[in-house]
Short mmCIF file of N, CA and C in Angstrom, two decimals:
data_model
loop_
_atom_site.label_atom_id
_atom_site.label_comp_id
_atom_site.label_asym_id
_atom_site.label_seq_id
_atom_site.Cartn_x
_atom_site.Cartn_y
_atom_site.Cartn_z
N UNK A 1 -30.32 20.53 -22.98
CA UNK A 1 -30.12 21.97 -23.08
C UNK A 1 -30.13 22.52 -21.66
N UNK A 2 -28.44 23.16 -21.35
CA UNK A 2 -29.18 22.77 -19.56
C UNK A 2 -28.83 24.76 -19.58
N UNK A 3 -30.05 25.31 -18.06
CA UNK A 3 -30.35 26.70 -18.32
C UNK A 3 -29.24 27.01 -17.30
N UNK A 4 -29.57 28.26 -17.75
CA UNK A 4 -28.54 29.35 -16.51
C UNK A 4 -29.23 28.91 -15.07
N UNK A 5 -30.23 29.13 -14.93
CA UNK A 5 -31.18 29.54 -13.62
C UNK A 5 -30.45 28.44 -12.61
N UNK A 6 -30.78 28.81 -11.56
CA UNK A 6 -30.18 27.96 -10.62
C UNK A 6 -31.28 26.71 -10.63
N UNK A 7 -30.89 25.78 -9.79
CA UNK A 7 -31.77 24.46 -9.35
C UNK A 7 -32.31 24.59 -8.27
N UNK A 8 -33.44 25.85 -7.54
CA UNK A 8 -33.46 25.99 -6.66
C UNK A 8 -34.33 25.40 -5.78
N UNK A 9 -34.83 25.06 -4.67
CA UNK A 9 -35.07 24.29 -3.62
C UNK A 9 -36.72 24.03 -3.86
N UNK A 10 -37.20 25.42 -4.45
CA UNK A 10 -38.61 25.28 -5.00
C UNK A 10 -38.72 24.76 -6.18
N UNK A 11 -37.78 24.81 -6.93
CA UNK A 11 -37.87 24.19 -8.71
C UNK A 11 -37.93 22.61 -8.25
N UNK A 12 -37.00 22.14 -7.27
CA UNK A 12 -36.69 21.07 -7.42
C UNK A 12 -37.90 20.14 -6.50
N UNK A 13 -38.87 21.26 -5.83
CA UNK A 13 -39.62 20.30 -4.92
C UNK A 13 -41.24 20.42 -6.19
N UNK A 14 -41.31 21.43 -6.88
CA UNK A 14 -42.13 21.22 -8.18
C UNK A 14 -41.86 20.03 -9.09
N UNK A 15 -40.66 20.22 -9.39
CA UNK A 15 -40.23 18.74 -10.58
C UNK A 15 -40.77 17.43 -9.63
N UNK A 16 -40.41 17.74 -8.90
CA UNK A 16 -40.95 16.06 -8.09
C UNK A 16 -42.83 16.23 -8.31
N UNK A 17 -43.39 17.35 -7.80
CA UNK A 17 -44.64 17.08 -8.00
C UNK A 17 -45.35 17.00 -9.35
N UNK A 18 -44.46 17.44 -10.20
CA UNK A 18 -44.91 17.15 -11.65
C UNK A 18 -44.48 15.65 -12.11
N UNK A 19 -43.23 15.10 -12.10
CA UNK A 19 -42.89 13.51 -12.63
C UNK A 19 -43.76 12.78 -11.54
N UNK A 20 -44.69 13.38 -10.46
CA UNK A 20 -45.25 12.38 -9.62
C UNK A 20 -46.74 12.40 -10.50
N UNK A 21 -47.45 13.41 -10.79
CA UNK A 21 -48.29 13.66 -11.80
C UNK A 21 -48.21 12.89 -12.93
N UNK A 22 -47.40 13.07 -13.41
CA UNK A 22 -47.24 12.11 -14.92
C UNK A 22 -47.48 11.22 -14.85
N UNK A 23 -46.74 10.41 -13.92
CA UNK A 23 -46.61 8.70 -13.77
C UNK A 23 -48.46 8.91 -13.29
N UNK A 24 -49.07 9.25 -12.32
CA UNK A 24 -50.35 8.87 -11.88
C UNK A 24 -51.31 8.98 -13.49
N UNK A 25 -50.61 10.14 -13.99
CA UNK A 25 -51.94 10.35 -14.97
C UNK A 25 -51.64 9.39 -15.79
N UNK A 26 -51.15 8.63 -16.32
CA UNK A 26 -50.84 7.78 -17.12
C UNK A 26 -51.53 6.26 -16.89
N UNK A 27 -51.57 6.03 -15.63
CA UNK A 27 -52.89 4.67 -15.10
C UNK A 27 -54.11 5.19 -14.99
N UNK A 28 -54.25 7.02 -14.61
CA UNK A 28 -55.73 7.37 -14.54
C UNK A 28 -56.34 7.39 -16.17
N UNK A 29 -54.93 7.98 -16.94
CA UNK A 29 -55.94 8.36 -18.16
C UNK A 29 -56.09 6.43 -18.78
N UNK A 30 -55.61 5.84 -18.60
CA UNK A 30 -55.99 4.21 -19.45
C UNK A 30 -56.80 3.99 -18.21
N UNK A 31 -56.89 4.07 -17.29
CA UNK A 31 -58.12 3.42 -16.13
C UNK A 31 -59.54 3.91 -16.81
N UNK A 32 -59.65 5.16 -16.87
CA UNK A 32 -60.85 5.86 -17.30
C UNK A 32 -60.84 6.18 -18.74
N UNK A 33 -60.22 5.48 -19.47
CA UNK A 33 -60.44 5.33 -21.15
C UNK A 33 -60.20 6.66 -21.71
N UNK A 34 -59.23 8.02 -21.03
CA UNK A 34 -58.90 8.97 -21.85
C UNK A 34 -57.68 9.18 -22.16
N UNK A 35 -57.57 8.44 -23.24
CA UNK A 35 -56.23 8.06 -23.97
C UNK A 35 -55.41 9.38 -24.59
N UNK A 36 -56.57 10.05 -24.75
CA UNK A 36 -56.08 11.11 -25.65
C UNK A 36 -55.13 11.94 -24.48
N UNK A 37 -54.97 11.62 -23.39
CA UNK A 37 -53.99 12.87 -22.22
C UNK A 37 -52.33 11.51 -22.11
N UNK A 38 -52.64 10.56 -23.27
CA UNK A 38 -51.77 9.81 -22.92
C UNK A 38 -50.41 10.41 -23.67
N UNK A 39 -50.61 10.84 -24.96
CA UNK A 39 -50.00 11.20 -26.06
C UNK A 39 -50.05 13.27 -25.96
N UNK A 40 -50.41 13.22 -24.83
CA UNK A 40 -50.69 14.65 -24.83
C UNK A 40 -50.31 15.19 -23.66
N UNK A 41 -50.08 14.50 -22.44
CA UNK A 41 -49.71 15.08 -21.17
C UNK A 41 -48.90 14.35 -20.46
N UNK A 42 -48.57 12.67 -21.15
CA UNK A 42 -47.69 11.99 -20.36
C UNK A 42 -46.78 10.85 -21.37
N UNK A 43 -46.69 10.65 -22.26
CA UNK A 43 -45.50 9.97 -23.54
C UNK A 43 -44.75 11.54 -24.04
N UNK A 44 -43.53 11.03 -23.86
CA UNK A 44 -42.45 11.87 -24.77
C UNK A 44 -43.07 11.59 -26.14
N UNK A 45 -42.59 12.17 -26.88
CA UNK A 45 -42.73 12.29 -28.65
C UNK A 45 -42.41 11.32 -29.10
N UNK A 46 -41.24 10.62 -28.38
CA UNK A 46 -40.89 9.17 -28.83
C UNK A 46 -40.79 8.18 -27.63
N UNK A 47 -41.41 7.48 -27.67
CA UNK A 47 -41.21 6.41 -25.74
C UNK A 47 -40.32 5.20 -26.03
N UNK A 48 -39.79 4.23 -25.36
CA UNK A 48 -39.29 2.98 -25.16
C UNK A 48 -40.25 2.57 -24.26
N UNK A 49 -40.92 1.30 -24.58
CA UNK A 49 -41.83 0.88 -23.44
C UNK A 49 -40.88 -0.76 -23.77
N UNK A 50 -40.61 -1.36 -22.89
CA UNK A 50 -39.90 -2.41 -22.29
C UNK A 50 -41.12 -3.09 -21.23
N UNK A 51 -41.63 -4.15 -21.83
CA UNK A 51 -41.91 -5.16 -21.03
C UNK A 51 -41.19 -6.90 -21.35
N UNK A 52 -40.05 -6.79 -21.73
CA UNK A 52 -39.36 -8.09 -21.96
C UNK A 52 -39.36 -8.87 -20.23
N UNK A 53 -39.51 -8.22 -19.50
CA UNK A 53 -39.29 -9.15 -17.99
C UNK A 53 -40.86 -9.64 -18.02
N UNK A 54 -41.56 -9.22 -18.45
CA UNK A 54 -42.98 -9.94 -18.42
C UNK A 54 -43.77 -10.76 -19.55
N UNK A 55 -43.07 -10.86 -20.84
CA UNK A 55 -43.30 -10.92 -21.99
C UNK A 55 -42.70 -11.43 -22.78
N UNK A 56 -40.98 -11.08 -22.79
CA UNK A 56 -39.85 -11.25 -23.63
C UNK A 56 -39.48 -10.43 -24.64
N UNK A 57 -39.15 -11.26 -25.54
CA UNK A 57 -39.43 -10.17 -27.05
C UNK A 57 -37.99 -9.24 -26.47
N UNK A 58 -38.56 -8.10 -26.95
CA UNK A 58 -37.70 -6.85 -26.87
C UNK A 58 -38.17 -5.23 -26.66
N UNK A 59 -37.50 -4.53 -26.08
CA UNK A 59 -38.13 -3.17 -26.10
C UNK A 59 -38.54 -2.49 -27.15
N UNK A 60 -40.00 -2.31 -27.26
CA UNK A 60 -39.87 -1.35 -28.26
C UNK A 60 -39.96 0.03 -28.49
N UNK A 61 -39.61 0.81 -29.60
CA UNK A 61 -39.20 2.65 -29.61
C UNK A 61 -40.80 2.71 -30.70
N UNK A 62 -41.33 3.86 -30.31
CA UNK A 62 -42.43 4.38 -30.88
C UNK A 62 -43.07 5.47 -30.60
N UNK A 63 -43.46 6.18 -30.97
CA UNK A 63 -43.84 8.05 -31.27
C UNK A 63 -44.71 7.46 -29.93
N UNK A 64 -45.10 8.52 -29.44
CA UNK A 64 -46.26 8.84 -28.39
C UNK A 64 -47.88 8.63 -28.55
N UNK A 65 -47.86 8.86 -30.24
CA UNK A 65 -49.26 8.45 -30.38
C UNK A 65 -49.01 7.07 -30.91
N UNK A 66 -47.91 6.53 -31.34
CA UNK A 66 -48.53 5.31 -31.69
C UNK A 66 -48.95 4.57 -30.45
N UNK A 67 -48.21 4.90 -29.35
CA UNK A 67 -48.28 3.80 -28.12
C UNK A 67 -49.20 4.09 -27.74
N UNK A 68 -49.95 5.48 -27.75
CA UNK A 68 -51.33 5.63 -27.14
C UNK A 68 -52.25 4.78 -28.05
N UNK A 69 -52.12 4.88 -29.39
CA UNK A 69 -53.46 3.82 -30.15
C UNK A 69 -53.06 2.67 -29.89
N UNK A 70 -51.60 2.33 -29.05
CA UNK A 70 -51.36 0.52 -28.82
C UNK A 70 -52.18 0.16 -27.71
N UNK A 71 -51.35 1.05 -26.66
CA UNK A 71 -52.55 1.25 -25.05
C UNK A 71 -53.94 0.93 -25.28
N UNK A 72 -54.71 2.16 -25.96
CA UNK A 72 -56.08 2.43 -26.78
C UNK A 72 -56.59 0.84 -27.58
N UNK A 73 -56.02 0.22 -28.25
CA UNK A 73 -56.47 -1.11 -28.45
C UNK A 73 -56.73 -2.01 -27.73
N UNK A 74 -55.21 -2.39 -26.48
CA UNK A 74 -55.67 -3.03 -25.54
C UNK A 74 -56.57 -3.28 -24.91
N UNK A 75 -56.68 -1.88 -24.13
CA UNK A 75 -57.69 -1.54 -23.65
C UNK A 75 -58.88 -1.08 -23.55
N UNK A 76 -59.44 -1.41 -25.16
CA UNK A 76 -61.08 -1.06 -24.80
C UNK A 76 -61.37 -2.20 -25.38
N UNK A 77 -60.51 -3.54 -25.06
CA UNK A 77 -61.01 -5.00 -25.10
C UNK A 77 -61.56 -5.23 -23.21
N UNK A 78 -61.19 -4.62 -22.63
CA UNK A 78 -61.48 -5.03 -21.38
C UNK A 78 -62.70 -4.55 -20.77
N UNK A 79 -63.01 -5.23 -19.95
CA UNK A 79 -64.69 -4.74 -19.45
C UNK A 79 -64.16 -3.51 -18.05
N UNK A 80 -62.93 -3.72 -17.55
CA UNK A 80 -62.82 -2.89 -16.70
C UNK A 80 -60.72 -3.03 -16.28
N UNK A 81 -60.26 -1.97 -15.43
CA UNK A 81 -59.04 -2.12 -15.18
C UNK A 81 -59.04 -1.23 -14.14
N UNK A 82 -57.63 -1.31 -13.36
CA UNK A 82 -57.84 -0.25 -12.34
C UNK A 82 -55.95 -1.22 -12.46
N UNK A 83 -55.33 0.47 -12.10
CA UNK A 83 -53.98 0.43 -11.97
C UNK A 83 -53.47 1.06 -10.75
N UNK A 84 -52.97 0.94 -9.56
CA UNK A 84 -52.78 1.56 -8.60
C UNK A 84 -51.45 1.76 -8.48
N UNK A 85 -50.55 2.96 -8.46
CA UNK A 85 -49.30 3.14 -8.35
C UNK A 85 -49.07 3.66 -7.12
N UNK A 86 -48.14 3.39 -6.54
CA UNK A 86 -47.47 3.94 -5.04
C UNK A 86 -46.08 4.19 -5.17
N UNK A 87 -45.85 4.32 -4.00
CA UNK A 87 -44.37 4.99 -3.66
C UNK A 87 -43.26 5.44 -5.20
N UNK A 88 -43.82 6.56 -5.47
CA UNK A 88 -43.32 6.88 -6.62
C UNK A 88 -42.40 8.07 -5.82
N UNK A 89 -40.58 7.64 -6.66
CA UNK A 89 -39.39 8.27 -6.29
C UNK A 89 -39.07 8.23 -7.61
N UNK A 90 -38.86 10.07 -7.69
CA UNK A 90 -38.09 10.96 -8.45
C UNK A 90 -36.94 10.79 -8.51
N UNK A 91 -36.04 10.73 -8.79
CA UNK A 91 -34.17 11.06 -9.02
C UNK A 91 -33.59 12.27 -9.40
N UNK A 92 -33.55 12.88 -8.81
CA UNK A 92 -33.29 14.51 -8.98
C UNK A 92 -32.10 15.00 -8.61
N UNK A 93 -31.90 15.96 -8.58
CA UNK A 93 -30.54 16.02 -8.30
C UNK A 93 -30.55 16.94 -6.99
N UNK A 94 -29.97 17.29 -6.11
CA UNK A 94 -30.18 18.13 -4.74
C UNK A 94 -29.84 19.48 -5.56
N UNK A 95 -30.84 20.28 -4.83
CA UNK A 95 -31.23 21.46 -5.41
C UNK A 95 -29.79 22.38 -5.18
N UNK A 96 -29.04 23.00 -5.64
CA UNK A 96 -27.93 23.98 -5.38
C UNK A 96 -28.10 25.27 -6.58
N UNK A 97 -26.93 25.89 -5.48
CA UNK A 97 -26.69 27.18 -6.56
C UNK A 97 -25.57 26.45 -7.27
N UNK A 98 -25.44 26.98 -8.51
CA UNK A 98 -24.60 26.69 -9.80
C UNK A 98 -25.17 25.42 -10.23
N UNK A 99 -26.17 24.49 -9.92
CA UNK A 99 -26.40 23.58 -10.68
C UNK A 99 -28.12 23.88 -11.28
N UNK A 100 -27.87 23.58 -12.60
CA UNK A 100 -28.61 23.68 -13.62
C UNK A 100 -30.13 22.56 -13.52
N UNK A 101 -31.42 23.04 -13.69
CA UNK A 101 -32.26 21.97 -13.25
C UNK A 101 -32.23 20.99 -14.46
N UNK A 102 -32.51 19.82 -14.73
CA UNK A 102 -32.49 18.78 -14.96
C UNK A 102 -33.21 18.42 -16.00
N UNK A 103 -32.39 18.27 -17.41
CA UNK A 103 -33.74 18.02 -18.22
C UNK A 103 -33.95 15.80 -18.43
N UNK A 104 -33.55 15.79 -17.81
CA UNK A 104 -33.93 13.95 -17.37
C UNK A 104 -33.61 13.79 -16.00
N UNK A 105 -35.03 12.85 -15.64
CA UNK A 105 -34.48 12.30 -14.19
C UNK A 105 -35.33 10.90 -14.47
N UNK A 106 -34.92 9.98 -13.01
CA UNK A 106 -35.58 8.85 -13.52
C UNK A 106 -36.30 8.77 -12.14
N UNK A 107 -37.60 7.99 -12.74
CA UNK A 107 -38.42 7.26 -11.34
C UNK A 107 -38.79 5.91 -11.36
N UNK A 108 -39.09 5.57 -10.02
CA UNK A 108 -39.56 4.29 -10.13
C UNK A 108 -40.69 4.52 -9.08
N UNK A 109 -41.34 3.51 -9.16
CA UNK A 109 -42.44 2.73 -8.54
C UNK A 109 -43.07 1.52 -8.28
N UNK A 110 -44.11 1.58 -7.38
CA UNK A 110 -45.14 -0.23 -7.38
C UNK A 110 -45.82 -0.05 -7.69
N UNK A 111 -46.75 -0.94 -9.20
CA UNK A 111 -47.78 -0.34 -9.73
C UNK A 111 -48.85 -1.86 -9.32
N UNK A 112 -50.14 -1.73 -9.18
CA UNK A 112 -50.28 -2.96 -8.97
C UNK A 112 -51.57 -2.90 -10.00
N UNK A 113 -52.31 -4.16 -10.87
CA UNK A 113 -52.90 -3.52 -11.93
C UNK A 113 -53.98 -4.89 -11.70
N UNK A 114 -55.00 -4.39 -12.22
CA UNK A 114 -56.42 -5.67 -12.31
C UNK A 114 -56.75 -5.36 -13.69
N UNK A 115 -57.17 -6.48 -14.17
CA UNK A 115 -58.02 -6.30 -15.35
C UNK A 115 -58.82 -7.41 -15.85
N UNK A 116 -59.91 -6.70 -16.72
CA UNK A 116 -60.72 -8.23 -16.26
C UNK A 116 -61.70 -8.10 -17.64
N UNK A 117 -61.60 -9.23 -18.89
CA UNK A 117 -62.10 -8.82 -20.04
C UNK A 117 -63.47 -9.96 -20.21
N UNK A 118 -64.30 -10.19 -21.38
CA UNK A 118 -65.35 -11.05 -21.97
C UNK A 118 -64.85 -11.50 -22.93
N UNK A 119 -64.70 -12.50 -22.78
CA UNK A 119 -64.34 -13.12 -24.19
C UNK A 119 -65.52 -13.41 -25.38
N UNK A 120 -65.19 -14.02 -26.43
CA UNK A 120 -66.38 -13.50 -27.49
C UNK A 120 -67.49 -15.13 -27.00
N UNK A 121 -66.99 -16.31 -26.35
CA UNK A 121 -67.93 -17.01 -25.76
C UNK A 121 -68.54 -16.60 -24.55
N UNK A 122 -68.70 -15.50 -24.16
CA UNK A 122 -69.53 -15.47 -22.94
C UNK A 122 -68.68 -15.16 -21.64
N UNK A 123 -67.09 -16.15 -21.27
CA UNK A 123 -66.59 -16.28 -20.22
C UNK A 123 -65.65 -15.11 -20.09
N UNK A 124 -65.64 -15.04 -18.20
CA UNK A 124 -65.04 -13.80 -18.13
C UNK A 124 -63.71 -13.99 -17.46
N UNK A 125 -62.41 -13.47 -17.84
CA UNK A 125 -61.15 -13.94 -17.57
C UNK A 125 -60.93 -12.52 -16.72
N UNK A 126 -60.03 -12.42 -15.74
CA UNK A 126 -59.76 -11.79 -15.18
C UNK A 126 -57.76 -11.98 -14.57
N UNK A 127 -57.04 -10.71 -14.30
CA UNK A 127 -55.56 -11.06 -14.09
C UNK A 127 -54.96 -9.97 -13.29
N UNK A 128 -54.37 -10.45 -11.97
CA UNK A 128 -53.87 -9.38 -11.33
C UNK A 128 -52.46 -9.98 -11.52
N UNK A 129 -51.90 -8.38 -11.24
CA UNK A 129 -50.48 -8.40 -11.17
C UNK A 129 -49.77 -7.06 -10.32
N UNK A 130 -48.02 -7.62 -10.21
CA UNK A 130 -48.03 -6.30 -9.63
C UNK A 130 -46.42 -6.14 -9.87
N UNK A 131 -45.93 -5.08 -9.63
CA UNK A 131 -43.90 -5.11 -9.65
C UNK A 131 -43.91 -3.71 -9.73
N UNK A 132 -42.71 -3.47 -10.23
CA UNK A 132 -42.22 -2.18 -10.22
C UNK A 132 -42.04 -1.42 -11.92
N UNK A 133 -41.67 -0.45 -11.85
CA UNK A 133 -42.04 0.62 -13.09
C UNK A 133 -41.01 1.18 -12.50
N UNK A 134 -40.23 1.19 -13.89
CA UNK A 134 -38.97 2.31 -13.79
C UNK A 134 -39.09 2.93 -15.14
N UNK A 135 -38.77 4.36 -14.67
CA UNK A 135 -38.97 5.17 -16.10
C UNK A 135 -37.74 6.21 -16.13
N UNK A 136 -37.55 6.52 -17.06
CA UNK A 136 -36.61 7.89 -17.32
C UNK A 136 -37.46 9.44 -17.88
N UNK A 137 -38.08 10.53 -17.39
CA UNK A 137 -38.65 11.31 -18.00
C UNK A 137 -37.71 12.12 -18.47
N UNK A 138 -38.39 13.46 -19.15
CA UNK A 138 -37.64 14.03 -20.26
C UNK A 138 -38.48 15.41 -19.85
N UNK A 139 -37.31 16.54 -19.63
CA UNK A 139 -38.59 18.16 -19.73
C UNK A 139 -38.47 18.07 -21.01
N UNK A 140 -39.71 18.59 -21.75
CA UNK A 140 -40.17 19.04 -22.53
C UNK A 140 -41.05 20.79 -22.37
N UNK A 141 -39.97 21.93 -22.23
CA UNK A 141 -40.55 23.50 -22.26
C UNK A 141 -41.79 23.49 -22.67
N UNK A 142 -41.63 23.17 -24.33
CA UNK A 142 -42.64 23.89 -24.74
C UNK A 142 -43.55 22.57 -24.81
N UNK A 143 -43.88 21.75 -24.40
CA UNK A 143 -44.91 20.85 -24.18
C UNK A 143 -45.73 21.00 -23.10
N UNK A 144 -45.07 21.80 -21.91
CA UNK A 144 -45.63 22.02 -20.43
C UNK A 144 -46.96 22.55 -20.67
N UNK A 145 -47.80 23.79 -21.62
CA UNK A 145 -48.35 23.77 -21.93
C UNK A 145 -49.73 23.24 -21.87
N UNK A 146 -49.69 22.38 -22.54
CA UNK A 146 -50.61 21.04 -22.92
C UNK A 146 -51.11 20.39 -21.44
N UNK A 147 -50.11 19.92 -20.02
CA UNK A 147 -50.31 19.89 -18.98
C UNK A 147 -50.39 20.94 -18.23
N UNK A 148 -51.16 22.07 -18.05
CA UNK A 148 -51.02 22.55 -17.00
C UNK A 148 -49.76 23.24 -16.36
N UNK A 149 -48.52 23.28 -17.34
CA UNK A 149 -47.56 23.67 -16.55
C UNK A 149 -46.41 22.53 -16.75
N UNK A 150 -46.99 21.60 -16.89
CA UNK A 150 -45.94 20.31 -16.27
C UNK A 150 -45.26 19.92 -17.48
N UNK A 151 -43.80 20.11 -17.55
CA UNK A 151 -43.06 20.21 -18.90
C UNK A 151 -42.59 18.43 -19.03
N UNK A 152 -42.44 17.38 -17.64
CA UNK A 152 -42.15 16.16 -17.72
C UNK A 152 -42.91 14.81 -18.66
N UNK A 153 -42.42 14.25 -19.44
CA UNK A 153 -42.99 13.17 -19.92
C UNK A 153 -42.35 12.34 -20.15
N UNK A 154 -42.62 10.80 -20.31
CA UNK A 154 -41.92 10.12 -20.18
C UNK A 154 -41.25 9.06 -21.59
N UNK A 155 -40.10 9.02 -21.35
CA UNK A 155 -39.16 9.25 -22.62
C UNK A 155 -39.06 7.21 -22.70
N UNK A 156 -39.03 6.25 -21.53
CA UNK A 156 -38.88 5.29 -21.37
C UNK A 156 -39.30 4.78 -20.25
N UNK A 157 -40.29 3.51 -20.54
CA UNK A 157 -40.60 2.72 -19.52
C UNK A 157 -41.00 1.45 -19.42
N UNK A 158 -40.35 0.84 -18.29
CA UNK A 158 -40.14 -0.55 -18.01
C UNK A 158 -40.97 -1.06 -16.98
N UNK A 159 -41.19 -2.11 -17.14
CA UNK A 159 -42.44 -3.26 -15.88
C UNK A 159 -41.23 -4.16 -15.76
N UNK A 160 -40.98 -4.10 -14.23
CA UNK A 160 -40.14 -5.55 -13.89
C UNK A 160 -41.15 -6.64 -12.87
N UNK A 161 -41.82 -7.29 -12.98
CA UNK A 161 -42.86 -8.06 -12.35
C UNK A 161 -42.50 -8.57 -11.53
N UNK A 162 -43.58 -8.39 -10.23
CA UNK A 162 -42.98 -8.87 -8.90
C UNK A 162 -43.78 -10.53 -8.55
N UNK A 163 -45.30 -9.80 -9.21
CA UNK A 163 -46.12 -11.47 -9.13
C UNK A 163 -46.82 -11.13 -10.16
N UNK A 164 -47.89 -12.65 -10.21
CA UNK A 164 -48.91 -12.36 -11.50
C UNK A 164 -49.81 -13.62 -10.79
N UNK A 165 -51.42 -13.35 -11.10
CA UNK A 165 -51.55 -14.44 -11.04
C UNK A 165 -53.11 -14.30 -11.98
N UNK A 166 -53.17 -15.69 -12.74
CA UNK A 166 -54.09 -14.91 -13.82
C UNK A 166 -53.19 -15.34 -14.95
N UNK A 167 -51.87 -15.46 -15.32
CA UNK A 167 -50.85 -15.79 -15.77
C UNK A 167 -50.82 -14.95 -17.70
N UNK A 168 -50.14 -15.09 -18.52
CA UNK A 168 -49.49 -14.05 -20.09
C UNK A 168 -50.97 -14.90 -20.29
N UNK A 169 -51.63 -16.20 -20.19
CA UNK A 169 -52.76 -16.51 -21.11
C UNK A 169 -53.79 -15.54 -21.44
N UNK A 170 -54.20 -14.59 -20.58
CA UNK A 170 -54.94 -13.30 -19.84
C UNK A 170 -55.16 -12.68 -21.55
N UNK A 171 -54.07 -12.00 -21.59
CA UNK A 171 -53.61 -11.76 -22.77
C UNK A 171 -53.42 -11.55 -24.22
N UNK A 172 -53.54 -13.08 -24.32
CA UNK A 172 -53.54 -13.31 -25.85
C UNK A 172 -55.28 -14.19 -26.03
N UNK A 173 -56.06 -14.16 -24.93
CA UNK A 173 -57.50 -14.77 -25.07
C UNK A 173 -58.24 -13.71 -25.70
N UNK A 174 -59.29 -14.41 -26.48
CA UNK A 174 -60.03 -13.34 -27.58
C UNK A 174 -61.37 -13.44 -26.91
#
């Protein structure tokens, strides 16, 4: 739905600081176990999460809360995690008169991630990894709201793995 308003030089240097927001809050809220800002300030209504380059299988499509109770399972098997994202680039469009601001842009990044669980014998497994994250976000108006303002969430996202070591066993250990 694209607006009258122009794309102007301040809209367009906000959208960057909001899709830069999203992507962070999204390793802070699963780092610090508040899932609930996952499905509420950073998943579109419906996501594609794609990890076939690390995994196989296939991408899958699912509402925002389901992926937050998928996230939410994962992760309160683990004794601890820490996700560090950097050089996160927006795709925007250069700000002009007559062009309309943007209701999708895409970003990418380097996310680099630790995690480290108990298994039900006692032993403690641990797995770093690291690559890139490419996503496509989505404005959402009347969702901005809910963030503070920030109408971006993210509609699809992909892990293309750069290393691992710790290896998929990490994983599927109980």
């Amino acid at each position: 739905m694209a607006s009258s308003e122009d794309y102007s030089s301040q809209r367009f240097l906000v959208d960057r600081a909001f899709i830069h927001d999203t992507l962070t809050k999204l390793y802070l809220a699963v780092d610090s176990q508040q899932f609930s800002l996952l499905s509420s300030q950073v998943f579109a209504p419906t996501i594609t999460m794609d990890y076939t380059a690390m995994f196989g299988g296939e991408a899958i499509q699912r509402s925002g809360d389901a992926q937050q109770e998928h996230f939410e399972g994962i992760m309160r098997k683990m004794e601890s995690t820490q996700h560090v994202i950097t050089s996160i680039i927006p795709y925007l469009p250069a700000p002009d008169r007559g062009t309309s601001p943007p209701e999708r842009a895409n970003a990418k990044a380097n996310v680099t991630a630790y995690s480290r669980k108990k298994l039900a014998n006692g032993e403690t497994r641990e797995t770093r990894n690291g690559g890139r994250l490419e996503c496509e976000l989505i404005r959402f108006p009347d969702l901005a709201e809910k963030a503070e303002g920030n109408p971006w969430r993210i509609g699809t996202f992909k892990v293309l793995p750069a290393w691992d070591q710790g290896g998929k066993d990490f994983w599927g250990a109980e």
